[in-house]
Short mmCIF file of C-alpha atoms and ligand atoms in Angstrom, two decimals:
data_model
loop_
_atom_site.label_atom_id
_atom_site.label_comp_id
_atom_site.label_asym_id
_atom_site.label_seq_id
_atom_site.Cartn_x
_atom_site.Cartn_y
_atom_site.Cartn_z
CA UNK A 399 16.63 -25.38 -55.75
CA UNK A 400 19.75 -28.09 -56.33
CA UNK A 401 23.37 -26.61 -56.39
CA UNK A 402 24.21 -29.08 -59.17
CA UNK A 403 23.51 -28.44 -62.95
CA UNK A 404 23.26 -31.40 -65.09
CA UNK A 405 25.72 -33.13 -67.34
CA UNK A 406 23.98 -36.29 -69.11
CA UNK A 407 20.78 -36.16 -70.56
CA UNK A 408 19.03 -39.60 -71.52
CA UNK A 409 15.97 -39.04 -74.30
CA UNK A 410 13.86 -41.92 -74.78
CA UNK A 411 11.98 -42.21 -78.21
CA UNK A 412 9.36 -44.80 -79.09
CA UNK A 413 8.16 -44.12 -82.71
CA UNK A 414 4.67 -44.76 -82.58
CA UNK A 415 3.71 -43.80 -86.36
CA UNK A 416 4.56 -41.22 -89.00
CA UNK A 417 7.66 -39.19 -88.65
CA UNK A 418 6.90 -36.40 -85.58
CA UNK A 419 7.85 -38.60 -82.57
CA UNK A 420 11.34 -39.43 -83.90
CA UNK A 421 11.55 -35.66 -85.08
CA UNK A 422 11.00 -33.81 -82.08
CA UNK A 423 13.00 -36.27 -80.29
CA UNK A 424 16.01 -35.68 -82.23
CA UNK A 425 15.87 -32.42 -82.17
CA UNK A 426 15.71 -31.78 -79.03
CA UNK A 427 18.71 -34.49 -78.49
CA UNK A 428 20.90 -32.46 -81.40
CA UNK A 429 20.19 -28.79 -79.41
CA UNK A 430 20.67 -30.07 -76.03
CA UNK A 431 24.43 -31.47 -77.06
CA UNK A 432 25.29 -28.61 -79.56
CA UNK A 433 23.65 -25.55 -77.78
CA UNK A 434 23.16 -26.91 -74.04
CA UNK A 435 26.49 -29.02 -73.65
CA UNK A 436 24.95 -31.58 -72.76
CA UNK A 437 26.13 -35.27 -73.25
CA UNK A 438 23.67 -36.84 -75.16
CA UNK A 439 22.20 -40.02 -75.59
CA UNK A 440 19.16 -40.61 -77.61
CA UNK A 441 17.43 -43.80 -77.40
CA UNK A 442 15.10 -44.87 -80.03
CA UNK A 443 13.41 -48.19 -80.58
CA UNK A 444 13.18 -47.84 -84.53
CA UNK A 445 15.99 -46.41 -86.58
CA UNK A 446 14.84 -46.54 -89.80
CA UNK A 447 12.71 -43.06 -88.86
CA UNK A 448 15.44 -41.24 -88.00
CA UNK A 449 17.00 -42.58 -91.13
CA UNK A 450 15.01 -41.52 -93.43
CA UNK A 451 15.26 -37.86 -91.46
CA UNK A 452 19.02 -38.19 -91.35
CA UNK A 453 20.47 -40.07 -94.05
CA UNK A 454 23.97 -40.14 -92.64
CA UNK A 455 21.97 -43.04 -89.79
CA UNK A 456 23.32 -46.53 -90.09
CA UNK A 457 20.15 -48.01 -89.07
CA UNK A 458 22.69 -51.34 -89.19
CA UNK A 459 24.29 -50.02 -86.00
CA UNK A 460 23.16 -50.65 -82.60
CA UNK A 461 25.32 -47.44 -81.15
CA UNK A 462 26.53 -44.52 -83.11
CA UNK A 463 27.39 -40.73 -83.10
CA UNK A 464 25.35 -38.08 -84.63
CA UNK A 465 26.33 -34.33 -84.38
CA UNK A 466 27.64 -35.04 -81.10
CA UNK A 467 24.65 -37.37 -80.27
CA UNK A 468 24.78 -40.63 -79.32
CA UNK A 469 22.05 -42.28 -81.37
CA UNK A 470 21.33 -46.05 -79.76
CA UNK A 471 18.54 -48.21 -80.39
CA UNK A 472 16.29 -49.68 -77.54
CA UNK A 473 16.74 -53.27 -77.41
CA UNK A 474 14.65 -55.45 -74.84
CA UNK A 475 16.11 -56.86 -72.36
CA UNK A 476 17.37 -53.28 -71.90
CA UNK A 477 21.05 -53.31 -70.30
CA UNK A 478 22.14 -49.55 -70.43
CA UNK A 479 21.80 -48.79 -67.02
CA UNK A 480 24.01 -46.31 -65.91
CA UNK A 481 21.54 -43.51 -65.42
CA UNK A 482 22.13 -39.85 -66.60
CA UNK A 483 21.56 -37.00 -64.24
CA UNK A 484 17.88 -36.34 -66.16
CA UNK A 485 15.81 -38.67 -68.44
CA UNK A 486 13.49 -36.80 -71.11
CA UNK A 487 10.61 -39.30 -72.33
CA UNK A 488 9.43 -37.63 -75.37
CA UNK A 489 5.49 -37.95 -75.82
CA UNK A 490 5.01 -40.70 -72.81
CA UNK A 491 7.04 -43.52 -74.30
CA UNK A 492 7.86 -44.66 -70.56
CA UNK A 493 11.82 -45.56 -70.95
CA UNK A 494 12.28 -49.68 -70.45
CA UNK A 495 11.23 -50.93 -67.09
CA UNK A 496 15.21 -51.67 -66.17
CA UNK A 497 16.26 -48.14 -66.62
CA UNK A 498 13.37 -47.02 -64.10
CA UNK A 499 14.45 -48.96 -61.42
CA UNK A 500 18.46 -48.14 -62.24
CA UNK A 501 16.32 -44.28 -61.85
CA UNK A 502 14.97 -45.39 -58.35
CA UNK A 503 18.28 -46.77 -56.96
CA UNK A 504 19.98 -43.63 -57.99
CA UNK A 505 21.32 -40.93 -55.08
CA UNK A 506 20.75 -38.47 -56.03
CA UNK A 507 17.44 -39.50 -58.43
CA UNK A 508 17.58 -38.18 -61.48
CA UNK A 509 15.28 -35.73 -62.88
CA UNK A 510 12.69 -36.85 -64.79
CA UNK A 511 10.90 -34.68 -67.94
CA UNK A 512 8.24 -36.25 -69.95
CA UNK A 513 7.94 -34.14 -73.18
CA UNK A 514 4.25 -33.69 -73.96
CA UNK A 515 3.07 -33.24 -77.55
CA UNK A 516 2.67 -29.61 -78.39
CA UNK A 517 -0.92 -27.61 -78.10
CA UNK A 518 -2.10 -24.07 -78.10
CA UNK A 519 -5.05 -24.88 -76.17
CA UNK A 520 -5.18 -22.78 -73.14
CA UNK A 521 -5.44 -25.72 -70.62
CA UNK A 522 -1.85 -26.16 -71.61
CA UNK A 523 -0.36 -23.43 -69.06
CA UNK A 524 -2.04 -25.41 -66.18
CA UNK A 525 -0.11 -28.69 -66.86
CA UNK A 526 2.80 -27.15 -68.01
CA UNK A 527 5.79 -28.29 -65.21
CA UNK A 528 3.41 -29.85 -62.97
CA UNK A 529 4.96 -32.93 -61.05
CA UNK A 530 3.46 -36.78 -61.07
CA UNK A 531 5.41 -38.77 -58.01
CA UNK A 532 5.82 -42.70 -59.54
CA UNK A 533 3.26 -45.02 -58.18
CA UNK A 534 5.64 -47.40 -56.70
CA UNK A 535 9.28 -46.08 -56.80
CA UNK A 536 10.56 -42.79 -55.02
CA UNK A 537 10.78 -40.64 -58.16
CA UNK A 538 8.76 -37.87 -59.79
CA UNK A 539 8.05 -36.89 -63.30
CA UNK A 540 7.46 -33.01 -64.64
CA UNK A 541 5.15 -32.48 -67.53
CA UNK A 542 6.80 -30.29 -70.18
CA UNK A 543 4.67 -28.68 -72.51
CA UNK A 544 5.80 -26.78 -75.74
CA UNK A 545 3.73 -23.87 -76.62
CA UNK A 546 2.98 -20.20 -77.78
CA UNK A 547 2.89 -18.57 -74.37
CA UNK A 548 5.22 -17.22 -71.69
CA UNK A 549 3.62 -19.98 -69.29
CA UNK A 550 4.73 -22.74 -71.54
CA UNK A 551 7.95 -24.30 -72.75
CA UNK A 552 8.05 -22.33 -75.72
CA UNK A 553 8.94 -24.36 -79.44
CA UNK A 554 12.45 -26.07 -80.46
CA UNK A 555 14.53 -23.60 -82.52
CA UNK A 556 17.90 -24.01 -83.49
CA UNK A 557 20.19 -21.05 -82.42
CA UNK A 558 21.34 -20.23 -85.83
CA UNK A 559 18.08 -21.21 -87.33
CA UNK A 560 16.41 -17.51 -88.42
CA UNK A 561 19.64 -16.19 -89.29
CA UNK A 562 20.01 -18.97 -92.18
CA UNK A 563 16.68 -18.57 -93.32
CA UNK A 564 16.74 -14.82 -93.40
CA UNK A 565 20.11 -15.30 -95.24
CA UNK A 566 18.20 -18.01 -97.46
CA UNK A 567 15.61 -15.86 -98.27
CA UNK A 568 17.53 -12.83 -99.80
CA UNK A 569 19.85 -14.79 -101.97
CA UNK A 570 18.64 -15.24 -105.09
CA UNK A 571 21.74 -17.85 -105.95
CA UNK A 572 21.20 -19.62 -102.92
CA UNK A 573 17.38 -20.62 -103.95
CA UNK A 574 18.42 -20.91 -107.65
CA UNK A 575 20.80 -23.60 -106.32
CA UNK A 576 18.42 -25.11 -103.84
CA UNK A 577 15.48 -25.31 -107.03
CA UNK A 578 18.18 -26.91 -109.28
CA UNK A 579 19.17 -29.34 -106.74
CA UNK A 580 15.60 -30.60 -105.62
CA UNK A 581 14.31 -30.60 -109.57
CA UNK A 582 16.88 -29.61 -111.94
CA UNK A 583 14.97 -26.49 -112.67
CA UNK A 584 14.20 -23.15 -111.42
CA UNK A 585 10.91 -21.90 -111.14
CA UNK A 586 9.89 -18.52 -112.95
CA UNK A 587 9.73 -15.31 -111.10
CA UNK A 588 5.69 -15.62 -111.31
CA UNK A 589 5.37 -18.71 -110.16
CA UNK A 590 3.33 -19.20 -106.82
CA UNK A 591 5.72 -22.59 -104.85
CA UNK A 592 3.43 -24.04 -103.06
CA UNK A 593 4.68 -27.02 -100.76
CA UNK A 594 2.50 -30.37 -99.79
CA UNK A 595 3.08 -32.62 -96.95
CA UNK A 596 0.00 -33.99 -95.86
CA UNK A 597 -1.90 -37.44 -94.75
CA UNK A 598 -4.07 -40.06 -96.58
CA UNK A 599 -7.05 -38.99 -98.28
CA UNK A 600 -5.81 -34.76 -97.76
CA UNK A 601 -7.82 -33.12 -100.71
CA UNK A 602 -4.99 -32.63 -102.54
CA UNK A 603 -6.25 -33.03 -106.27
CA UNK A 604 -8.87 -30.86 -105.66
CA UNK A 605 -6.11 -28.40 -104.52
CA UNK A 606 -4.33 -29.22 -108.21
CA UNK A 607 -7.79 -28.81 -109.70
CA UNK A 608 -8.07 -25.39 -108.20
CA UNK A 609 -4.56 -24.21 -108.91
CA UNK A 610 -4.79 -25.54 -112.25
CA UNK A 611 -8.38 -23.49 -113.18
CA UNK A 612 -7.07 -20.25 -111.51
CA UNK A 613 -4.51 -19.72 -114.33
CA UNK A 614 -1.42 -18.58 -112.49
CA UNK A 615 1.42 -19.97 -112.77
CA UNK A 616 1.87 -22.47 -110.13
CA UNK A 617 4.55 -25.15 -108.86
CA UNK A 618 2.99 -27.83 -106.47
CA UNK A 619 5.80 -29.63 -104.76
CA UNK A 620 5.61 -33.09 -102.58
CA UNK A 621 7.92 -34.57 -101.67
CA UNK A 622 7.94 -38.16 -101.50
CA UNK A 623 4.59 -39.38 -99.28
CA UNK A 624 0.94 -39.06 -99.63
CA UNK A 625 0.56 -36.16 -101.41
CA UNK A 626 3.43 -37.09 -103.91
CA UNK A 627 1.33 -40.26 -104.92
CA UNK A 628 -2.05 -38.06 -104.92
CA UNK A 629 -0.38 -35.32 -106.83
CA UNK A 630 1.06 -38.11 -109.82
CA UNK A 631 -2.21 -39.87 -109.97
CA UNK A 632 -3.29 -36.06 -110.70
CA UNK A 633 -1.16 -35.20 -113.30
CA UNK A 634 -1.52 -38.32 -115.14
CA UNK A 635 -5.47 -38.16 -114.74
CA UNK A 636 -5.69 -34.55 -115.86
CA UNK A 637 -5.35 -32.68 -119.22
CA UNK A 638 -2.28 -31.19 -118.68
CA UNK A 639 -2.29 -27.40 -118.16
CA UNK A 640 0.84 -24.77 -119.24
CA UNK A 641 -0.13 -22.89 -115.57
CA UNK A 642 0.35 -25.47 -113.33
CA UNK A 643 3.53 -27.76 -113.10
CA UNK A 644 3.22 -30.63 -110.25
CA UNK A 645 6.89 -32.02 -109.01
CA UNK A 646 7.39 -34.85 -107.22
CA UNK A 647 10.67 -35.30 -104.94
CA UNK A 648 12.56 -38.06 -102.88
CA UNK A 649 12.18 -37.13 -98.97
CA UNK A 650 14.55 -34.65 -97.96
CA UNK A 651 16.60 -34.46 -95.32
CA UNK A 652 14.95 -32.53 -92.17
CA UNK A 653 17.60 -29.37 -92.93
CA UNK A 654 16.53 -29.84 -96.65
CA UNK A 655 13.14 -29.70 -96.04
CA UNK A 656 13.76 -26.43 -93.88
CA UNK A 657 14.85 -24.89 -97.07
CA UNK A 658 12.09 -26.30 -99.26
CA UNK A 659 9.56 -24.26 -96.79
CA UNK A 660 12.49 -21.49 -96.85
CA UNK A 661 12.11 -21.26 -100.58
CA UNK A 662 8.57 -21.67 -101.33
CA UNK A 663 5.46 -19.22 -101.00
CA UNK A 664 2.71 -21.25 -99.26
CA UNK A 665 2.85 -24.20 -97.65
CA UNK A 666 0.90 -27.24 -96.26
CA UNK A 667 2.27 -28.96 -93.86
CA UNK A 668 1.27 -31.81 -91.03
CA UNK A 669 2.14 -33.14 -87.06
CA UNK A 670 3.62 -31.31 -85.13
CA UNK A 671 7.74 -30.46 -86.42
CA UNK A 672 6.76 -29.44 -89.56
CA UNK A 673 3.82 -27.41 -88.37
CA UNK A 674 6.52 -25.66 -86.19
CA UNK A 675 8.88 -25.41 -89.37
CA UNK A 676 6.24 -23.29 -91.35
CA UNK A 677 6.04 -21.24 -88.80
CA UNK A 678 9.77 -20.38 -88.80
CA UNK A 679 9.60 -20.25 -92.66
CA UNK A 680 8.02 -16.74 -92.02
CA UNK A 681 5.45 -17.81 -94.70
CA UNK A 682 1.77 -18.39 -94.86
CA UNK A 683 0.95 -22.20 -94.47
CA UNK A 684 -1.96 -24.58 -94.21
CA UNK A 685 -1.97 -27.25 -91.80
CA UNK A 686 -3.58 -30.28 -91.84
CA UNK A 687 -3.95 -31.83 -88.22
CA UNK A 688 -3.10 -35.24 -86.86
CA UNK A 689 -7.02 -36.84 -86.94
CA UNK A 690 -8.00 -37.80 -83.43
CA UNK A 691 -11.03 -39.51 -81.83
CA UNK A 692 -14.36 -38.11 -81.44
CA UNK A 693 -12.99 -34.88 -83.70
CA UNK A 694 -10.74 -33.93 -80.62
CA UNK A 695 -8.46 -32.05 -83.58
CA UNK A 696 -10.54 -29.52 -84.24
CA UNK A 697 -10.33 -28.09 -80.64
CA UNK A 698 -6.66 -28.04 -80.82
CA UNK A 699 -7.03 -26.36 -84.78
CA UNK A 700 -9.07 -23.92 -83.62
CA UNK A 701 -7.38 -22.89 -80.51
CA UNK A 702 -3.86 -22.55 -82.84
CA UNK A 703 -6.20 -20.48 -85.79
CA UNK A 704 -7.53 -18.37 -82.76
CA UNK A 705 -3.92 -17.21 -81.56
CA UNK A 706 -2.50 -16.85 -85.09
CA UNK A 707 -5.28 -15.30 -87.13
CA UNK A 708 -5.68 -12.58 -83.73
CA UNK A 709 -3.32 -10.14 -85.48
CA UNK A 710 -5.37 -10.25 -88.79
CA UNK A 711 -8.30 -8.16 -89.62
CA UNK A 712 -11.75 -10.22 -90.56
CA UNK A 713 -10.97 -10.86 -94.06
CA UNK A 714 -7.69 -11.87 -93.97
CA UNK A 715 -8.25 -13.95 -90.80
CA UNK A 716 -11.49 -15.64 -92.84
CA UNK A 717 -9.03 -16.20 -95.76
CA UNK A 718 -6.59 -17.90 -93.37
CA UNK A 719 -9.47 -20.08 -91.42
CA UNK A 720 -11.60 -21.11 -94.68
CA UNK A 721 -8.91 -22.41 -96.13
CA UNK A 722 -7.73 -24.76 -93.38
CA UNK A 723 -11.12 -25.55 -92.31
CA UNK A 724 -11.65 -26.94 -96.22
CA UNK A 725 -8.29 -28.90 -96.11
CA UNK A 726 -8.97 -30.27 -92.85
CA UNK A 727 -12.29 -30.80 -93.30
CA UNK A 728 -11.41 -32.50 -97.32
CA UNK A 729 -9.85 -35.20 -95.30
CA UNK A 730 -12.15 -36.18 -93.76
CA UNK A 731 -13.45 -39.36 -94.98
CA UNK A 732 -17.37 -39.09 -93.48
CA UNK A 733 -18.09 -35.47 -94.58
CA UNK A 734 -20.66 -35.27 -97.46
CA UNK A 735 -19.58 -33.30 -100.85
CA UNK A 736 -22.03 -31.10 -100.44
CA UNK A 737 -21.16 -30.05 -97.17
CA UNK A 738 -17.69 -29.92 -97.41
CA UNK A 739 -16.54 -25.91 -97.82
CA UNK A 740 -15.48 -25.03 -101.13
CA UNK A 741 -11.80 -25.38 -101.45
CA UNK A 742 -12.00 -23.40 -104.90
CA UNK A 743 -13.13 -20.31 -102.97
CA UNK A 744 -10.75 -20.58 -100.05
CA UNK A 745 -7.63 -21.10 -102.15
CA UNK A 746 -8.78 -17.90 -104.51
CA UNK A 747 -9.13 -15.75 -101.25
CA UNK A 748 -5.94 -16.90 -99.60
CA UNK A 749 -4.12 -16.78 -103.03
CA UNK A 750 -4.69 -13.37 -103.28
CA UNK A 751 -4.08 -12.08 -99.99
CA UNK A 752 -0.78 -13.71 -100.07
CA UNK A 753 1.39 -10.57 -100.12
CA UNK A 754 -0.27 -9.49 -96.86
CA UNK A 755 0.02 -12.86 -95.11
CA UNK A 756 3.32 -13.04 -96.07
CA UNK A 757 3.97 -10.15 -93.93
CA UNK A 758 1.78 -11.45 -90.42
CA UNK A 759 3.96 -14.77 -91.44
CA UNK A 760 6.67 -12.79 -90.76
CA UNK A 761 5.38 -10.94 -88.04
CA UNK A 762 4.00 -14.26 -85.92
CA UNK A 763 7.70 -15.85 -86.24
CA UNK A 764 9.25 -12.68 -85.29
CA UNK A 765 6.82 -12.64 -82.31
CA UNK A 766 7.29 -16.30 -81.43
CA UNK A 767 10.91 -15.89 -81.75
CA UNK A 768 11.51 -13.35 -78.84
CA UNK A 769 10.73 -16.21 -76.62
CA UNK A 770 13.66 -18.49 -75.63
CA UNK A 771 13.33 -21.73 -77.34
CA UNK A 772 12.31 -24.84 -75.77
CA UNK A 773 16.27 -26.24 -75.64
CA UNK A 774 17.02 -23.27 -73.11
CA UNK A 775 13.68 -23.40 -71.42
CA UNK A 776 13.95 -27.37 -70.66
CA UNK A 777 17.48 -27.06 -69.61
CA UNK A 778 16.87 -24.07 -67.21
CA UNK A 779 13.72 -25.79 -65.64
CA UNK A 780 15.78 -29.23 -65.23
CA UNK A 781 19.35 -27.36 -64.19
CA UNK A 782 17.99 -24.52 -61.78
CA UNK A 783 14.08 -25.24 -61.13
CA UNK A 784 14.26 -28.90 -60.72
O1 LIG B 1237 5.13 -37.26 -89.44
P1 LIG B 1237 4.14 -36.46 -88.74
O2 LIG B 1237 2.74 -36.58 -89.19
O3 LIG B 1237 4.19 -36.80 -87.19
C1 LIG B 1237 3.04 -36.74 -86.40
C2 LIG B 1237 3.24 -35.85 -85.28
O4 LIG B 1237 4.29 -36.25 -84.54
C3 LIG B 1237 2.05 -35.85 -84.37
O5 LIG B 1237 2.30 -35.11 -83.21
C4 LIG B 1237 1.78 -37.22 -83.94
O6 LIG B 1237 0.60 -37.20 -83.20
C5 LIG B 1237 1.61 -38.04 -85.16
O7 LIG B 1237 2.77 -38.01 -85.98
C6 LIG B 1237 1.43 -39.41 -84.73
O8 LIG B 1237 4.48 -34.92 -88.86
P2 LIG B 1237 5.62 -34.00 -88.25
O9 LIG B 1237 5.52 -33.91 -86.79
O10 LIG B 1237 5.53 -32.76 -89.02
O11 LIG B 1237 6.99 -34.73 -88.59
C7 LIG B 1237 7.44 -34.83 -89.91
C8 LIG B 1237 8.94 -34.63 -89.97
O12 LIG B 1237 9.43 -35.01 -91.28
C9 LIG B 1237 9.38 -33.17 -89.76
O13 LIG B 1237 10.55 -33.13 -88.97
C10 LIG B 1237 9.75 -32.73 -91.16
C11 LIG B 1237 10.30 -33.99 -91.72
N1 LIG B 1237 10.39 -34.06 -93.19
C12 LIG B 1237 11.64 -34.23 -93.74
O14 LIG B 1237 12.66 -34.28 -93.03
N2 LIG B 1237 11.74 -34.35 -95.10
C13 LIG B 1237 10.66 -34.27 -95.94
O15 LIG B 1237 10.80 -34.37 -97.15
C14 LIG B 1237 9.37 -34.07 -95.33
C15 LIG B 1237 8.16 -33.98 -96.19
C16 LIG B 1237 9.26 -33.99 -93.94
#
């Protein structure tokens, strides 16, 4: 146990592809400055992510502050070498080679966190905090794992985050505003909002097909992406229907987006941060996995499905695992049509159990949220376990 708690917090951020890396990252960075008091630095090798997360980025600027973040880009040779008292690698970027050997010469080291991608597989709680001493230098890195169990870092979750949404959620204004903001227009009362953020080749006009031949009135939202481009080649392929109106949106900002899955009744979502969004949303969602070799996704899909579908009863749960198992499954490329499950059927079954998943929605965020979030936990482990 060390007397001393820690001050400065270094987060390195590599963006390998898509938006998750950069997204966790700065999360994480904007919690630990505004709810740990921390002094932050974030360190991230592409802006242009973050930009399109954050508008107010200056992807111009090599240094610059962010909600009490200090937002600087990685630039080789690396010169920023007075070390803070812990470094967080998010997802195994390994921070610049110069930086690890300012770690090395440090007394005392600092500690060192690498922030693992999130899993609900159980094998999880066995690597979760365990230490890996350097090869060569006299330091040691913890594992940190997010997760849905006690023996776990828990998820990232913004102190004041449930509180907005539940005061979202009941004002009618509020969402008016939001809907006229996003498309100028407010859906009707009936209308089922059903949110799309997916990957290449995600079944989504089949989804449109489905909506459209069910009859209810239906919004399909994307905002702009894959499914936004799928969803327009739809509507401009198809016979237009009265039921079913398909919007396309620029890319919100990450708090916008919160409210788009605040404000809608269903939706399908990707990664990692927005699968945890949806989850805080309190409503039912569909998500489509990051692909992985050798099919290693649907180990991790099933393991999530298993923990989240445990409070349902059979049908509700079959509704809930037919349906993902037909999106995830539409996406992939090598699957033969006649194999592939019928998305008609699952969409029917989960469209009209919605009421009641709205409710287990409710009830898994509510349960998730009695945890302390992943800010506190990482700060606690570094400050008083470490
Ligand atoms: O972009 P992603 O697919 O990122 C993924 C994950 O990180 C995954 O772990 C990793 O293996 C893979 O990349 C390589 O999905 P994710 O994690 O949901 O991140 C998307 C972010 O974009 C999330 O913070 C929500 C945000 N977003 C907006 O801010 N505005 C928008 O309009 C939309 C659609 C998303």
């Amino acid at each position: 146990m060390r007397a001393m708690a820690t001050s400065t917090w270094d987060i390195f951020c590599r963006v390998v592809d898509n938006f998750g890396d950069v997204a966790v990252s700065w999360r994480l960075a904007r919690i630990a400055a505004r709810e740990q008091g921390k002094r932050v630095r974030l360190f991230v090798d592409d802006l242009t992510v973050l930009g399109k997360l954050r508008p107010e980025i200056d992807t111009a600027q090599d240094i610059q502050k962010l909600e009490g973040v200090e937002v600087i880009r990685i630039r080789e040779p690396f010169d920023c070498l007075d070390v803070a008292d812990a470094v967080i690698e998010t997802f195994g970027c390994d921070p610049p080679e110069e930086y690890v050997a300012a770690m090395a010469r440090c007394e005392p080291r600092p500690r060192w966190i690498n922030l693992e991608y999130l899993s609900a597989e159980e094998w999880v709680e066995g690597s979760h905090a365990l230490p890996s001493p350097h090869p060569r230098l006299p330091l040691t890195k913890h594992f940190f794992f997010p997760g849905f169990t006690a023996k776990t870092g828990g998820l990232l979750r913004e102190r004041s985050l449930l509180a907005r949404r539940d005061e979202f959620q009941a004002d009618e204004g509020a969402r008016a505003a939001f809907w006229k903001s996003i498309v100028g227009d407010v859906p009707p009362p009936d209308a089922l909002k059903v949110s799309l953020f997916t990957y290449v080749g995600a079944p989504v006009e089949s989804l449109a097909r489905c909506a459209a031949h069910s009859g209810s009135p239906t919004w399909l939202i994307a905002p702009e992406g894959q499914a936004a481009t799928a969803l327009d080649a739809w509507r401009l392929a198809a016979r237009a229907r009265d039921s079913i109106r398909c919007v396309t949106i620029p890319f919100l900002s990450q708090d916008r987006y919160d409210q788009l899955l605040w404000a809608c009744d269903l939706n399908f979502v990707r990664g990692e941060d927005s699968f945890v969004r949806a989850q805080w949303a309190a409503r039912p969602f569909v998500w489509l996995i990051y692909p992985q070799d050798e099919g290693a996704h649907w180990v991790k899909l099933s393991a999530f499905l298993a923990r989240y579908t445990a409070g349902l009863d059979r049908q509700h749960a079959a509704a809930v695992t037919s349906l993902w198992d037909a999106w995830n499954r539409g996406a992939e490329p090598d699957i033969a049509e006649t194999v592939r499950p019928s998305l008609a059927e699952a969409w029917a079954q989960l469209v009209a159990r919605r009421e009641a998943l709205t409710e287990h929605a409710k009830v898994w965020s509510a349960s998730l949220a009695t945890r302390r979030d992943l800010g506190a936990e990482l700060a606690d482990f570094i400050d008083n376990v470490l």
